[in-house]
Amino acid sequence: MTNTLLIIILLGLMAIAYQLGVRRSQKVVGGPSGVRALHSLPSYYGFFTALWTGLPALLVLLLWVSLQSGVIRDLVVSDLPEAVRSLPDAQLGLVINDIQNLAQGNIVSGEVSPAMEQASAHYKSLQQTSYAASFVVVLSLAIMGLTFGWRRIAPKYRARNRVEAAIKWMLVGCSTIAIFTTLGIVLSVLFESIRFFQIIPISDFLFGLDWSPQMAIRADQVGSSGAFGVIPLFVGTLLIALIAMLVAVPIGLMSAIYLSEYAGSRFRAYAKPLLEILAGIPTVVYGFFAALTVAPFIRNNGELLGLDVSSESALAAGLVMGIMIIPFISSLSDDVINAVPQTMRDASLGIGATRSETVKNVILPAALPGIVGGILLAVSRAIGETMIVVMAAGLSANLTANPLQSVTTVTVQIVTLLVGDQEFDSPKTLAAFALGLLLFIVTLILNVVALHVVRKYREAYE
Amino acid sequence: MLSVTPDTAIAVPASVIAAGFSPVADESRAINGTVGDITVADPRMTARNVNVYYGDKLAINNVSLDIGKNEVVAMIGPSGCGKSTFLRCLNRMNDTIDICRVEGEIRLDEQDIYDSSLDVVPLRAQVGMVFQKPNPFPKSIYDNVAYGPRIHGLTSSKSELDDIVEESLLKAGLWDEVKDRLDETGTGLSGGQQQRLCIARTIAVAPEVILMDEPCSALDPIATARVEELIDELREQYTIAIVTHSMQQAARVSQRTAYFHLGELVEVGKTDDIFTNPRHRLTEDYITGRFG
Ligand SMILES: Nc1ncnc2c1ncn2[C@@H]1O[C@H](COP(=O)(O)OP(=O)(O)OP(=O)(O)O)[C@@H](O)[C@H]1O
Ligand SMILES: [Mg+2]
């Protein structure tokens, strides 16, 4: 709360600093008429002053906030009675939690002893001191920065270059955050997977034909020993993705061809956004559509034909996933088809080819690499899709190629492994990381191949 | 049939030219009707009162012109005056532009080509086109030339197709350069070679009328001479309309020349007459290089 106030004050100061910077830059050259004598436009001097006001103060505030709780905790602990301090880490943590709760007026787990009362009062006062100190330090830094920046302003001072450099570094910072976050996620998945592979051999995981992750958690429990063969999951995933692509590729591609080659511009103006709305439907909606409408429909019709259809089938999930992917394929294909130069169409039509001959002989061959790239991206989307399969494909890890049976996928199993009460270092939980890693690698490869194909295609025409 | 008397030429006092009036702004030079005889005794294509609009913008204004059998008509005029637009009307390539609208009457022999019952596919096979920018397909050289014959089922055997490809490339003056690499991609050729490939591709379907939009703008003098020779040869069997920015080329290859200006057909006549004795001020200004 106090920090929010502080940040608002800082922003206000920055606005003031901007104005001051602009004014001063005009003043040092003798009024607005003299700005040509300035190295940079007055607004750059404004930004320069504002940056000096805001940036150092914000950085210090950030540092303060991230260190504050640790420091306070250590100070409180050092004042606790010896008996408490020598407790094992986990219990000490509980005690400190209680102290914090007490300080904030929340419910506490155990009896409140006088020692705890005292500690919580100590905690409270430390926190208030810290806030007050941060207020003073940050604001004085801001004022110092303002003065510093303001005094640097001179006609020859290169404010523009400084501001540009500051902006560049901010952008670099943001992209670094993005990269390191991704890297962090990948690495944590990787390390947890390695822990998993120390318990379950990697060959059992990759080539095992059985998937039943139920394990006895305690020694006295009755339970299976667990089998972590990923093949059934993979076959299920591929089966559903295959069905989805069989639906999405022809329909998506043909609608793209219709939209870009046949439809009038007015029809296209309405149809394209409409098709893209499909892409905006949340997958969970597709999911219950699949589970409640499509799956029963398939089962009923299958029964009429005398087929044995389970109530959750790969077919239902695949069909609905295919529908979900149609706009993905159609808008990507539409883009690459539109990127085929009009002169190619003219050439073909000018010789007396019909539209469909032109599409078949000129447009599709020219756009094919791009379309293939789009399809690969769609496949990796299908493989990673979770909601629809959770609801419509089932949980039983059947190793089957029959689309009428229920299968399960990698993503579904990750969900089921992590839903409910878990012990964090059991193989069952760790298996989720291994599955995630596998999924990540597969989609990564698909994406790299797809991007490569798409890029190659781009070079051919631009 | 619309006939225009030679007397419609506007006399402009010499002082006006000397004063350097802009030809467009000056009322006394306004274009009204076409100077010269737009008809020929033996027409292959006839265009009458053609207007072309891009959206609301009038790009061709009331143009009438005959293109005779076995003759080469050259169309000249400053950039943006509508030469390409008019040319594209003659095989309905303007249909591919959404906002383009064509009014008036254009006939191939006695057939109205804008008749709603007419099928544009055979029309475009009859009236072939070479475009302003070379546009080979990203296919092999062979497949580029064989594209038309294959689509129209002109050949029944591979060797027949081979013959057509070779003959077309020979006529376009490209055979010697590419005969050893027919399976390389057509887009890998130089700009001038690509244009000749496009010419070969067009003549491979043996159209009766050939429309050429600046076919030599990317060619060197040698290749240009080769194409001009080709045009001369083709004239014996075909009818040709050619857009060009080169006055010399128009003079060399054409029998009649049409001068366009701001969407209007200003003057048309025998090429020799136009170049030696232009009757309209604008034509004279253009061919003597005073503007354009
Ligand atoms: N696709 C189009 N959409 C809208 N306007 C167009 C289009 N094509 C041509 N125009 C307009 O029509 C007019 C005539 O263009 P056109 O291409 O026929 O000129 P041109 O005589 O062939 O010129 P150039 O010698 O430069 O090739 C120009 O004003 C041009 O802006
Ligand atoms: Mg043109």
PDB file of C-alpha atoms in Angstrom, chain A residues 242-376:
ATOM      1  CA  LEU A 242      -4.147 -36.834 -36.988  1.00  0.00           C
ATOM      2  CA  ILE A 243      -7.934 -36.791 -36.845  1.00  0.00           C
ATOM      3  CA  ALA A 244      -7.843 -33.070 -36.130  1.00  0.00           C
ATOM      4  CA  MET A 245      -5.586 -32.405 -39.104  1.00  0.00           C
ATOM      5  CA  LEU A 246      -7.750 -34.564 -41.359  1.00  0.00           C
ATOM      6  CA  VAL A 247     -10.614 -32.256 -40.488  1.00  0.00           C
ATOM      7  CA  ALA A 248      -8.774 -28.963 -40.361  1.00  0.00           C
ATOM      8  CA  VAL A 249      -6.403 -29.123 -43.336  1.00  0.00           C
ATOM      9  CA  PRO A 250      -8.876 -29.727 -46.156  1.00  0.00           C
ATOM     10  CA  ILE A 251     -11.556 -27.444 -44.765  1.00  0.00           C
ATOM     11  CA  GLY A 252      -9.139 -24.715 -43.721  1.00  0.00           C
ATOM     12  CA  LEU A 253      -7.162 -24.811 -46.938  1.00  0.00           C
ATOM     13  CA  MET A 254     -10.203 -24.810 -49.162  1.00  0.00           C
ATOM     14  CA  SER A 255     -11.862 -22.003 -47.309  1.00  0.00           C
ATOM     15  CA  ALA A 256      -8.630 -20.041 -47.614  1.00  0.00           C
ATOM     16  CA  ILE A 257      -8.574 -20.689 -51.358  1.00  0.00           C
ATOM     17  CA  TYR A 258     -12.195 -19.666 -51.658  1.00  0.00           C
ATOM     18  CA  LEU A 259     -11.671 -16.507 -49.657  1.00  0.00           C
ATOM     19  CA  SER A 260      -8.549 -15.352 -51.429  1.00  0.00           C
ATOM     20  CA  GLU A 261      -9.237 -16.478 -54.995  1.00  0.00           C
ATOM     21  CA  TYR A 262     -12.972 -16.610 -55.536  1.00  0.00           C
ATOM     22  CA  ALA A 263     -14.831 -14.509 -53.009  1.00  0.00           C
ATOM     23  CA  GLY A 264     -15.638 -10.907 -53.770  1.00  0.00           C
ATOM     24  CA  SER A 265     -14.000  -8.287 -51.638  1.00  0.00           C
ATOM     25  CA  ARG A 266     -17.214  -7.509 -49.777  1.00  0.00           C
ATOM     26  CA  PHE A 267     -17.864 -11.133 -48.857  1.00  0.00           C
ATOM     27  CA  ARG A 268     -14.257 -11.490 -47.764  1.00  0.00           C
ATOM     28  CA  ALA A 269     -14.535  -8.441 -45.557  1.00  0.00           C
ATOM     29  CA  TYR A 270     -17.254 -10.172 -43.532  1.00  0.00           C
ATOM     30  CA  ALA A 271     -16.258 -13.819 -43.825  1.00  0.00           C
ATOM     31  CA  LYS A 272     -12.656 -13.508 -42.721  1.00  0.00           C
ATOM     32  CA  PRO A 273     -13.310 -11.895 -39.335  1.00  0.00           C
ATOM     33  CA  LEU A 274     -16.189 -14.301 -38.821  1.00  0.00           C
ATOM     34  CA  LEU A 275     -13.902 -17.241 -39.377  1.00  0.00           C
ATOM     35  CA  GLU A 276     -11.384 -15.747 -37.023  1.00  0.00           C
ATOM     36  CA  ILE A 277     -14.005 -15.555 -34.289  1.00  0.00           C
ATOM     37  CA  LEU A 278     -13.774 -19.347 -34.237  1.00  0.00           C
ATOM     38  CA  ALA A 279     -10.209 -18.872 -33.096  1.00  0.00           C
ATOM     39  CA  GLY A 280     -11.388 -16.659 -30.269  1.00  0.00           C
ATOM     40  CA  ILE A 281     -13.701 -19.235 -28.675  1.00  0.00           C
ATOM     41  CA  PRO A 282     -12.094 -20.453 -25.452  1.00  0.00           C
ATOM     42  CA  THR A 283     -10.944 -24.047 -25.736  1.00  0.00           C
ATOM     43  CA  VAL A 284     -12.944 -25.019 -22.691  1.00  0.00           C
ATOM     44  CA  VAL A 285     -16.083 -24.191 -24.647  1.00  0.00           C
ATOM     45  CA  TYR A 286     -14.931 -26.451 -27.451  1.00  0.00           C
ATOM     46  CA  GLY A 287     -14.235 -29.006 -24.740  1.00  0.00           C
ATOM     47  CA  PHE A 288     -17.735 -29.264 -23.388  1.00  0.00           C
ATOM     48  CA  PHE A 289     -19.098 -29.023 -26.890  1.00  0.00           C
ATOM     49  CA  ALA A 290     -17.028 -32.112 -27.645  1.00  0.00           C
ATOM     50  CA  ALA A 291     -17.963 -33.955 -24.486  1.00  0.00           C
ATOM     51  CA  LEU A 292     -21.647 -33.113 -24.340  1.00  0.00           C
ATOM     52  CA  THR A 293     -22.663 -32.866 -27.974  1.00  0.00           C
ATOM     53  CA  VAL A 294     -20.239 -34.525 -30.328  1.00  0.00           C
ATOM     54  CA  ALA A 295     -19.286 -37.559 -28.292  1.00  0.00           C
ATOM     55  CA  PRO A 296     -22.881 -38.690 -27.577  1.00  0.00           C
ATOM     56  CA  PHE A 297     -23.749 -38.001 -31.204  1.00  0.00           C
ATOM     57  CA  ILE A 298     -20.957 -40.253 -32.399  1.00  0.00           C
ATOM     58  CA  ARG A 299     -21.815 -42.956 -29.922  1.00  0.00           C
ATOM     59  CA  ASN A 300     -25.494 -42.987 -30.875  1.00  0.00           C
ATOM     60  CA  ASN A 301     -24.758 -43.101 -34.563  1.00  0.00           C
ATOM     61  CA  GLY A 302     -22.098 -45.721 -34.026  1.00  0.00           C
ATOM     62  CA  GLU A 303     -24.617 -47.872 -32.226  1.00  0.00           C
ATOM     63  CA  LEU A 304     -27.015 -47.539 -35.119  1.00  0.00           C
ATOM     64  CA  LEU A 305     -24.305 -48.881 -37.386  1.00  0.00           C
ATOM     65  CA  GLY A 306     -23.524 -51.619 -34.935  1.00  0.00           C
ATOM     66  CA  LEU A 307     -20.161 -50.204 -33.952  1.00  0.00           C
ATOM     67  CA  ASP A 308     -18.822 -50.313 -30.472  1.00  0.00           C
ATOM     68  CA  VAL A 309     -18.122 -46.718 -29.555  1.00  0.00           C
ATOM     69  CA  SER A 310     -17.031 -45.731 -26.107  1.00  0.00           C
ATOM     70  CA  SER A 311     -18.596 -42.653 -24.628  1.00  0.00           C
ATOM     71  CA  GLU A 312     -15.327 -40.800 -24.756  1.00  0.00           C
ATOM     72  CA  SER A 313     -13.602 -41.309 -28.052  1.00  0.00           C
ATOM     73  CA  ALA A 314     -10.554 -40.096 -29.903  1.00  0.00           C
ATOM     74  CA  LEU A 315     -12.870 -39.316 -32.782  1.00  0.00           C
ATOM     75  CA  ALA A 316     -14.971 -36.828 -30.826  1.00  0.00           C
ATOM     76  CA  ALA A 317     -11.949 -35.024 -29.451  1.00  0.00           C
ATOM     77  CA  GLY A 318     -10.190 -35.032 -32.813  1.00  0.00           C
ATOM     78  CA  LEU A 319     -13.198 -33.721 -34.710  1.00  0.00           C
ATOM     79  CA  VAL A 320     -13.737 -30.832 -32.355  1.00  0.00           C
ATOM     80  CA  MET A 321     -10.041 -30.053 -32.191  1.00  0.00           C
ATOM     81  CA  GLY A 322     -10.048 -30.027 -35.983  1.00  0.00           C
ATOM     82  CA  ILE A 323     -12.822 -27.453 -35.979  1.00  0.00           C
ATOM     83  CA  MET A 324     -10.878 -25.400 -33.505  1.00  0.00           C
ATOM     84  CA  ILE A 325      -7.816 -25.441 -35.763  1.00  0.00           C
ATOM     85  CA  ILE A 326      -9.659 -24.561 -38.997  1.00  0.00           C
ATOM     86  CA  PRO A 327      -9.285 -20.784 -38.569  1.00  0.00           C
ATOM     87  CA  PHE A 328      -5.628 -21.268 -37.701  1.00  0.00           C
ATOM     88  CA  ILE A 329      -4.957 -23.087 -40.968  1.00  0.00           C
ATOM     89  CA  SER A 330      -7.222 -20.936 -43.051  1.00  0.00           C
ATOM     90  CA  SER A 331      -5.807 -17.616 -41.945  1.00  0.00           C
ATOM     91  CA  LEU A 332      -2.192 -18.781 -42.270  1.00  0.00           C
ATOM     92  CA  SER A 333      -2.872 -20.252 -45.714  1.00  0.00           C
ATOM     93  CA  ASP A 334      -4.789 -17.167 -46.708  1.00  0.00           C
ATOM     94  CA  ASP A 335      -1.730 -15.091 -45.880  1.00  0.00           C
ATOM     95  CA  VAL A 336       0.650 -17.173 -47.938  1.00  0.00           C
ATOM     96  CA  ILE A 337      -1.790 -17.444 -50.834  1.00  0.00           C
ATOM     97  CA  ASN A 338      -2.185 -13.691 -50.832  1.00  0.00           C
ATOM     98  CA  ALA A 339       1.590 -13.353 -50.807  1.00  0.00           C
ATOM     99  CA  VAL A 340       1.754 -15.073 -54.195  1.00  0.00           C
ATOM    100  CA  PRO A 341       2.170 -12.098 -56.513  1.00  0.00           C
ATOM    101  CA  GLN A 342      -0.798 -11.054 -58.602  1.00  0.00           C
ATOM    102  CA  THR A 343       1.449 -11.221 -61.670  1.00  0.00           C
ATOM    103  CA  MET A 344       1.521 -15.017 -61.318  1.00  0.00           C
ATOM    104  CA  ARG A 345      -2.266 -15.139 -61.508  1.00  0.00           C
ATOM    105  CA  ASP A 346      -2.261 -12.721 -64.421  1.00  0.00           C
ATOM    106  CA  ALA A 347       0.248 -14.852 -66.270  1.00  0.00           C
ATOM    107  CA  SER A 348      -1.792 -17.982 -65.856  1.00  0.00           C
ATOM    108  CA  LEU A 349      -5.177 -16.389 -66.533  1.00  0.00           C
ATOM    109  CA  GLY A 350      -3.696 -14.511 -69.491  1.00  0.00           C
ATOM    110  CA  ILE A 351      -2.827 -17.775 -71.177  1.00  0.00           C
ATOM    111  CA  GLY A 352      -6.412 -18.900 -70.794  1.00  0.00           C
ATOM    112  CA  ALA A 353      -6.240 -21.020 -67.672  1.00  0.00           C
ATOM    113  CA  THR A 354      -9.358 -21.201 -65.575  1.00  0.00           C
ATOM    114  CA  ARG A 355      -9.332 -20.122 -61.974  1.00  0.00           C
ATOM    115  CA  SER A 356      -9.144 -23.625 -60.607  1.00  0.00           C
ATOM    116  CA  GLU A 357      -6.349 -24.507 -63.035  1.00  0.00           C
ATOM    117  CA  THR A 358      -4.533 -21.414 -61.869  1.00  0.00           C
ATOM    118  CA  VAL A 359      -4.991 -22.392 -58.245  1.00  0.00           C
ATOM    119  CA  LYS A 360      -3.885 -25.948 -58.874  1.00  0.00           C
ATOM    120  CA  ASN A 361      -0.940 -25.266 -61.168  1.00  0.00           C
ATOM    121  CA  VAL A 362       0.409 -21.944 -60.004  1.00  0.00           C
ATOM    122  CA  ILE A 363      -0.920 -20.710 -56.673  1.00  0.00           C
ATOM    123  CA  LEU A 364      -0.715 -23.886 -54.638  1.00  0.00           C
ATOM    124  CA  PRO A 365       2.750 -24.924 -55.845  1.00  0.00           C
ATOM    125  CA  ALA A 366       4.027 -21.424 -55.149  1.00  0.00           C
ATOM    126  CA  ALA A 367       2.346 -21.240 -51.746  1.00  0.00           C
ATOM    127  CA  LEU A 368       2.971 -24.847 -50.762  1.00  0.00           C
ATOM    128  CA  PRO A 369       6.026 -24.344 -48.564  1.00  0.00           C
ATOM    129  CA  GLY A 370       4.210 -21.652 -46.626  1.00  0.00           C
ATOM    130  CA  ILE A 371       1.124 -23.802 -46.300  1.00  0.00           C
ATOM    131  CA  VAL A 372       3.181 -26.737 -45.084  1.00  0.00           C
ATOM    132  CA  GLY A 373       4.779 -24.465 -42.515  1.00  0.00           C
ATOM    133  CA  GLY A 374       1.343 -23.358 -41.370  1.00  0.00           C
ATOM    134  CA  ILE A 375       0.177 -26.947 -41.096  1.00  0.00           C
ATOM    135  CA  LEU A 376       3.191 -27.901 -38.997  1.00  0.00           C
TER     136      LEU A 376
END
